[in-house]
């Protein structure tokens, strides 16, 4: 056989494979592998550095450097040439290492004698595992073929690492997927839960990274890619014509699947000795590494598409479907890189909690998780890579912390916390049918927020007096097209039936900004939160809003109806929206449909401007509800979805409370019932302060009703008011400290 880079590479890979089969201990395998690679590349040195922890690399085996340095030499990610390779996930190839930026001399390794250096990352699907290095005395740059060849070897090492081939002595050789991990993410829905991991997309495991027969592998790859292309073409013909976004994704899948470059690179990998699936994964890994560094969101999306496509191909080649045969645990905690709202709804309330690698507070998945009242932690980096199906996991949605495979002490402390919460729930159950009446005799009405039919059973169990906010977006967000009037009317009617005569306030469609409909052309707006959203869309393109209003009138079918328009910023928006509703009433009457027994038309106060509207607005509105989530973001000019700023301003800031007090006054002048339905209403201390400022109706998540009622019943609102007045007088920025101190004095 002639000596080509391909045959050399294949020979090397099959020797590596043999080492895997022969040597038992992880260390012995690594030693023999460094020897083989150095020999095959004709270099004096070959070293393998593996990650000891997230930040530190450890020399785990070497041929050519001082043996004493093994498990002694360590460097941080980014430090020295090896650390730079790990950080950038790109090779460094230099003829003169000591002159290279960032070179760090490690005396214990004796490496000063070596001039040329080639380091390539050992990574699997964007996960850093280590660095593979070859060095030579003569000052030469390694050829492109050599770099590529070493990357292929690194890929095989990555697969072997994943399969646990190097578990053994030495801190960096400890077993993966067995140690405990803590992830610090971001809280997107509060609550605590413990359970067992259920991976939304179980990882494909490549058990055969090396293959002897490149022709057979190439044929397997080509066949799988062909099938994939056919699938994509079929999906494209099935994708609804109006669904621009879905079509765009499918088109980019098609583009990748037909890309010669992608297939060619994988064929080259195969020629060097990788199996078809290892070749797919190698290209997927480098795409993931690029994904992390690309600043452009559009390009990142495209790389994401390539990632999804690679997954499809891997499943096809390995025969590993989503169905791995694993059984859904009885207490599943869903772990995923990301998940769509419809998929999350499919799991429904069976989930104890959800943990995502990506996501945002306002994502559709977050909206669904909130609607289902399932604790949700987002931005838990790497959890989908670390977790395995069935791993025990603790989710602290309040703090945004997730413990994977927790130690006993952590688990038992967590169990105590859950037990305390359960006890508190029992206490709340005992006051469920009592009013939220403060010690001074003020009664505050507590309602619940909802968004799904599935929320309605919480109405009696939480003790809520009604539904203060029914968000109608979910039915629009989770479908591929606009729902039909009949479907909506049916749902709204069932919601009213389930409420059994209690009041339900339906908010008309509040889309735009964070809530983008899958079938709505995305608006390229510089500031979506300040852009074309909610009632602005409803008034400019009234078709959907009118259809929704008809559905509501039909659903009421003679019963009382409350409708609320979101995001009203000035009087004429309210009058116009109200006029639409009145016209629909006339039209429905003309069609012979029963009209609601009573009709209440309200507005959400979500922009400060509305508090200064003319008196006529307050007279015209049958009720007003403060959307504190949006109001706060505009009051403080702090994006509610931006982690950097969203917690920066305290709700109990004196300016904000003073503003609320003004709204209370304006409503009192117009005799307009006022409520507060943002998330803050469900926080007991905030709720007490709102009540002290004069609010007499609050709407919140069902789970918050108990804690809020319990605190309200234990305090004297006149005292709370005095504490706030005093804090104001002393020039405090926030009344929180004063209020907390007063609450402590109450015990
Ligand atoms: C709000 O803004 O406070 C509100 C209740 O509406 P959403 O959170 O749906 O924007
Ligand atoms: Mg809002």
XYZ file of C-alpha atoms in Angstrom, residues 141-613:
473
model
C 5.304 24.399 10.506
C 3.126 21.324 10.289
C 1.428 20.794 6.930
C -2.311 21.227 6.398
C -2.649 17.465 6.081
C -0.898 16.965 9.403
C -3.134 19.502 11.160
C -6.210 17.874 9.716
C -4.915 14.414 10.582
C -4.294 15.439 14.182
C -7.787 16.897 14.427
C -9.190 13.572 13.341
C -7.132 11.812 16.016
C -8.377 14.353 18.571
C -11.914 13.545 17.518
C -11.364 9.865 18.202
C -9.838 10.733 21.587
C -12.920 12.843 22.344
C -15.198 9.910 21.584
C -13.051 7.616 23.696
C -13.192 10.125 26.554
C -16.948 10.251 26.235
C -17.077 6.475 26.401
C -15.093 6.583 29.632
C -11.898 5.110 28.156
C -9.555 7.183 30.274
C -11.124 6.892 33.675
C -8.421 6.095 36.168
C -6.048 7.710 38.573
C -5.145 11.376 38.442
C -7.649 14.126 39.075
C -8.250 14.836 35.389
C -9.036 11.180 34.753
C -11.990 10.908 37.067
C -15.152 9.419 35.673
C -17.375 11.767 33.789
C -21.102 11.874 34.324
C -20.806 10.627 37.872
C -19.664 13.626 39.849
C -22.050 16.194 41.248
C -22.486 19.487 39.488
C -24.043 22.783 40.398
C -25.361 25.014 37.643
C -26.066 28.676 38.192
C -28.705 29.708 35.723
C -31.412 32.335 35.711
C -34.795 32.022 37.368
C -37.618 32.155 34.811
C -40.326 30.624 36.975
C -40.099 30.329 40.717
C -40.584 27.161 42.748
C -38.493 24.258 43.963
C -38.569 20.649 42.877
C -36.576 17.468 43.070
C -36.737 14.646 40.610
C -34.864 12.743 37.939
C -33.505 13.969 34.648
C -35.470 13.432 31.480
C -33.521 14.564 28.436
C -35.720 16.109 25.794
C -33.184 15.075 23.177
C -31.022 12.247 24.479
C -27.538 12.470 23.102
C -26.451 10.177 20.345
C -23.528 8.075 21.501
C -20.963 7.224 18.847
C -19.669 3.850 19.948
C -17.621 3.180 16.811
C -15.496 6.236 16.038
C -12.990 4.408 13.814
C -13.830 2.383 10.696
C -11.635 0.205 8.548
C -13.437 0.411 5.266
C -13.713 4.004 4.021
C -15.723 3.005 0.938
C -18.383 1.345 3.014
C -18.524 4.340 5.369
C -18.773 6.783 2.491
C -21.635 4.758 1.053
C -23.416 4.804 4.426
C -22.951 8.560 4.674
C -24.124 9.259 1.145
C -27.183 7.085 1.621
C -28.059 8.797 4.901
C -27.554 12.259 3.399
C -29.723 11.285 0.415
C -32.511 10.155 2.702
C -32.141 13.337 4.700
C -32.463 15.425 1.533
C -35.619 13.575 0.558
C -37.054 14.095 4.047
C -36.331 17.800 3.889
C -37.875 18.178 0.455
C -40.971 16.422 1.727
C -41.096 18.610 4.817
C -40.852 21.662 2.581
C -43.781 20.589 0.470
C -45.772 20.004 3.639
C -44.792 23.292 5.332
C -47.695 25.738 5.154
C -47.144 28.366 2.468
C -47.979 31.166 4.879
C -45.530 29.957 7.486
C -42.549 31.998 6.440
C -40.386 31.172 9.423
C -40.819 27.414 9.189
C -40.115 27.574 5.477
C -37.012 29.621 6.062
C -35.654 27.034 8.483
C -36.441 24.214 6.067
C -34.807 26.113 3.197
C -31.632 26.530 5.176
C -31.705 22.825 6.097
C -32.000 22.095 2.426
C -29.117 24.413 1.651
C -26.851 22.661 4.143
C -27.964 19.203 3.119
C -27.067 20.037 -0.468
C -23.859 21.823 0.409
C -20.934 20.133 -1.289
C -18.503 21.564 1.253
C -20.219 19.893 4.173
C -20.363 16.495 2.502
C -16.803 16.828 1.191
C -15.366 17.567 4.616
C -17.130 14.564 6.072
C -15.853 12.387 3.224
C -12.327 13.597 3.929
C -12.744 12.680 7.582
C -13.852 9.222 6.521
C -10.842 8.871 4.207
C -8.645 9.506 7.239
C -10.240 6.636 9.125
C -13.319 7.969 10.917
C -16.626 6.171 10.794
C -19.484 7.990 9.046
C -21.095 8.971 12.364
C -17.786 10.186 13.814
C -17.273 12.310 10.695
C -20.715 13.895 11.117
C -19.965 14.558 14.752
C -16.561 16.046 13.994
C -18.093 18.623 11.657
C -20.902 19.208 14.131
C -18.340 19.831 16.874
C -16.487 22.433 14.885
C -19.787 24.109 13.940
C -20.704 24.249 17.641
C -17.317 25.730 18.502
C -17.864 28.399 15.850
C -21.384 28.985 17.097
C -20.072 30.169 20.439
C -17.890 32.819 18.862
C -20.148 34.172 16.119
C -21.565 37.544 17.196
C -24.089 37.814 14.363
C -27.448 36.412 15.455
C -28.503 35.453 11.918
C -25.346 33.441 11.304
C -25.641 31.841 14.715
C -29.136 30.721 13.786
C -27.795 29.171 10.598
C -25.121 27.288 12.510
C -27.860 26.161 14.829
C -29.714 24.799 11.818
C -26.604 22.878 10.826
C -26.443 21.494 14.338
C -30.038 20.256 14.139
C -29.377 18.752 10.758
C -26.312 16.930 12.041
C -28.404 15.493 14.858
C -30.902 14.128 12.375
C -28.105 12.572 10.391
C -26.512 11.064 13.488
C -29.774 9.508 14.580
C -30.194 8.026 11.150
C -26.650 6.623 11.011
C -26.627 5.184 14.512
C -30.236 4.109 14.574
C -30.589 5.907 17.903
C -33.946 7.653 17.853
C -35.341 9.937 20.493
C -36.851 6.818 21.873
C -33.905 5.276 23.660
C -36.045 2.792 25.504
C -35.602 4.777 28.710
C -38.756 5.210 30.736
C -40.029 8.592 31.782
C -39.286 8.794 35.520
C -42.230 9.321 37.859
C -40.808 12.713 38.845
C -39.317 14.017 35.579
C -37.229 17.161 35.423
C -36.969 18.070 31.766
C -33.473 19.018 30.634
C -32.939 20.460 27.166
C -30.820 22.851 25.212
C -34.015 24.617 24.277
C -37.627 23.668 23.750
C -40.565 25.067 21.835
C -43.821 26.014 23.561
C -45.890 23.313 21.870
C -43.452 20.572 22.874
C -43.443 21.824 26.441
C -47.231 21.861 26.499
C -47.188 18.233 25.337
C -45.299 17.252 28.476
C -47.754 19.357 30.467
C -47.968 19.221 34.197
C -46.306 15.823 34.427
C -43.016 17.692 34.758
C -41.612 18.633 38.145
C -39.350 21.302 36.669
C -37.643 22.396 33.472
C -33.991 23.313 33.035
C -32.748 24.807 29.771
C -29.278 25.622 28.518
C -30.601 28.544 26.540
C -33.880 30.409 26.673
C -34.877 33.815 27.890
C -37.260 35.044 30.542
C -39.752 36.117 27.900
C -39.374 33.109 25.588
C -42.462 31.177 24.662
C -41.233 28.201 26.634
C -40.948 30.447 29.677
C -44.472 31.714 29.117
C -45.761 28.131 28.985
C -43.747 27.086 32.046
C -45.190 30.048 33.916
C -48.678 29.154 32.772
C -48.153 25.590 33.970
C -46.545 26.878 37.189
C -43.548 24.598 36.655
C -40.258 25.855 38.102
C -38.009 26.887 35.225
C -34.301 27.657 35.227
C -32.793 28.979 32.009
C -29.213 29.631 30.880
C -27.912 26.619 32.799
C -24.868 26.281 30.561
C -23.809 22.757 29.618
C -26.480 20.952 31.607
C -27.768 19.031 28.584
C -24.231 17.785 28.018
C -23.577 16.791 31.609
C -26.894 15.247 32.524
C -27.891 11.692 31.748
C -31.396 10.276 31.762
C -32.355 9.287 35.275
C -29.761 11.395 37.111
C -31.100 12.793 40.369
C -31.527 16.557 40.174
C -32.632 19.394 42.440
C -34.050 22.572 40.955
C -34.210 25.753 42.952
C -36.229 27.968 40.654
C -36.177 30.823 43.168
C -32.407 31.132 43.013
C -31.904 29.786 39.493
C -29.702 26.992 40.863
C -29.652 23.371 39.739
C -27.825 20.552 41.528
C -27.135 17.569 39.312
C -26.332 14.284 41.084
C -26.278 16.139 44.418
C -24.384 14.928 47.437
C -26.450 13.567 50.296
C -26.011 16.652 52.460
C -27.232 18.958 49.690
C -30.146 16.653 48.912
C -31.233 16.429 52.522
C -31.059 20.213 53.038
C -33.176 20.559 49.922
C -35.658 18.007 51.189
C -36.015 20.085 54.371
C -36.734 23.144 52.277
C -39.431 21.293 50.343
C -40.926 19.971 53.567
C -41.109 23.504 54.934
C -42.826 24.654 51.780
C -45.295 21.786 52.004
C -46.039 22.738 55.608
C -46.625 26.325 54.563
C -48.997 25.104 51.837
C -51.010 23.269 54.493
C -51.216 26.453 56.490
C -52.442 28.261 53.404
C -55.077 25.608 52.793
C -56.558 26.371 56.214
C -57.219 30.012 55.231
C -58.295 29.229 51.695
C -61.920 30.126 52.207
C -61.231 33.126 54.408
C -60.918 36.659 53.027
C -57.604 38.470 52.686
C -58.618 40.809 55.483
C -55.920 42.734 57.250
C -55.917 43.313 60.996
C -57.329 46.786 60.410
C -60.307 45.316 58.580
C -59.311 46.188 55.017
C -60.265 43.471 52.553
C -58.093 42.932 49.492
C -59.508 40.916 46.641
C -57.107 38.232 45.442
C -57.514 36.879 41.922
C -55.413 34.544 39.893
C -53.681 34.899 36.545
C -54.244 32.186 33.957
C -53.572 31.403 30.335
C -54.669 27.811 29.789
C -57.731 25.737 30.366
C -55.501 23.637 32.587
C -55.154 26.571 34.987
C -58.803 26.667 35.897
C -58.787 23.835 38.451
C -56.548 26.120 40.535
C -59.415 28.540 40.961
C -61.118 26.645 43.798
C -57.937 25.103 45.211
C -56.041 28.379 45.511
C -58.910 30.312 47.036
C -58.788 32.944 44.269
C -61.968 34.981 43.879
C -61.762 34.995 40.111
C -59.366 35.233 37.190
C -57.960 38.757 37.181
C -55.971 38.203 34.014
C -56.520 35.529 31.398
C -53.650 35.879 28.926
C -54.912 34.780 25.515
C -51.553 34.545 23.754
C -50.777 30.880 24.374
C -53.379 29.545 21.982
C -51.822 31.758 19.313
C -48.203 31.035 20.187
C -48.367 27.280 20.178
C -49.917 26.804 16.762
C -48.631 26.953 13.258
C -51.496 29.228 12.189
C -54.034 31.677 13.588
C -56.618 29.710 15.571
C -60.142 29.800 14.197
C -62.942 31.774 15.799
C -64.861 28.601 16.592
C -61.883 27.055 18.379
C -61.371 30.182 20.454
C -65.044 30.572 21.286
C -65.086 26.967 22.418
C -62.051 27.418 24.662
C -63.269 30.694 26.187
C -66.657 29.125 26.850
C -65.021 26.195 28.625
C -62.944 28.613 30.694
C -66.096 30.459 31.760
C -67.839 27.146 32.493
C -64.918 26.026 34.637
C -64.922 29.352 36.485
C -68.482 28.514 37.553
C -69.768 32.081 37.590
C -66.637 33.649 39.031
C -65.375 36.600 37.047
C -62.784 35.986 34.320
C -61.031 39.003 32.790
C -59.972 38.127 29.244
C -57.120 40.155 27.911
C -57.108 40.501 24.139
C -54.098 39.282 22.199
C -50.898 40.838 23.524
C -48.269 40.033 20.929
C -45.149 41.695 19.617
C -42.068 42.500 21.666
C -41.162 39.258 23.461
C -44.200 37.377 22.146
C -43.696 36.800 18.437
C -46.180 34.558 16.696
C -44.655 31.742 14.665
C -46.703 32.755 11.634
C -46.314 36.502 11.968
C -43.706 38.193 9.862
C -41.030 39.263 12.338
C -40.772 43.028 12.468
C -37.264 44.269 12.204
C -37.546 46.801 14.973
C -34.644 48.279 16.881
C -36.636 48.298 20.143
C -39.392 45.673 20.019
C -40.494 46.353 23.612
C -41.202 49.938 22.560
C -42.421 48.913 19.151
C -45.386 47.565 17.281
C -47.020 45.403 19.874
C -50.229 44.580 21.742
C -53.069 47.055 21.079
C -50.953 48.866 18.491
C -51.049 45.725 16.323
C -54.695 45.166 17.215
C -55.713 48.627 16.017
C -53.536 48.726 12.899
C -54.523 45.241 11.757
C -57.852 44.701 13.484
C -58.827 41.440 11.766
C -57.531 39.079 14.428
C -58.674 41.279 17.317
C -62.174 41.508 15.917
C -62.304 37.759 15.423
C -61.189 37.318 19.021
C -63.838 39.757 20.260
C -66.518 37.840 18.349
C -65.259 34.608 19.905
C -65.501 36.141 23.378
C -69.054 37.416 22.828
C -70.128 34.013 21.521
C -68.392 32.213 24.363
C -70.210 34.365 26.927
C -73.490 33.413 25.255
C -75.557 35.626 27.517
C -73.262 35.431 30.539
C -71.356 38.467 31.935
C -68.192 39.287 30.000
C -65.060 41.217 30.987
C -62.611 42.229 28.274
C -59.347 44.049 28.847
C -57.154 45.714 26.232
C -53.378 45.513 26.789
C -50.803 48.250 26.603
C -53.082 51.266 26.310
C -50.842 54.334 26.282
C -53.389 57.071 25.566
C -57.106 57.725 25.577
C -57.801 57.305 21.861
C -56.336 53.799 21.812
C -58.866 52.824 24.413
C -61.804 54.524 22.686
C -60.921 52.925 19.367
C -60.506 49.456 20.851
C -63.751 49.881 22.744
C -65.508 51.021 19.555
C -64.358 47.848 17.828
C -65.871 45.824 20.621
C -69.145 47.748 20.474
C -69.340 47.259 16.717
C -68.826 43.538 17.175
C -71.597 43.539 19.785
C -73.951 45.147 17.262
C -72.896 42.732 14.567
C -73.363 39.699 16.793
C -76.790 40.987 17.829
C -77.713 41.420 14.170
C -76.644 37.835 13.536
C -78.977 36.744 16.263
C -76.369 35.713 18.817
C -77.051 36.241 22.499
C -75.233 39.257 23.907
C -73.455 39.201 27.275
C -75.700 39.961 30.225
C -73.228 42.644 31.279
C -70.112 43.866 29.529
C -67.140 45.380 31.289
C -64.389 46.934 29.210
C -61.068 47.627 30.864
C -57.564 48.793 30.040
C -54.160 47.693 31.181
C -52.023 50.472 32.518
C -48.543 49.472 31.378
C -47.043 52.800 30.375
C -46.666 55.738 32.770
C -48.428 58.011 30.254
C -51.829 56.489 30.963
C -51.725 57.638 34.570
C -51.879 61.210 33.218
C -54.698 60.584 30.727
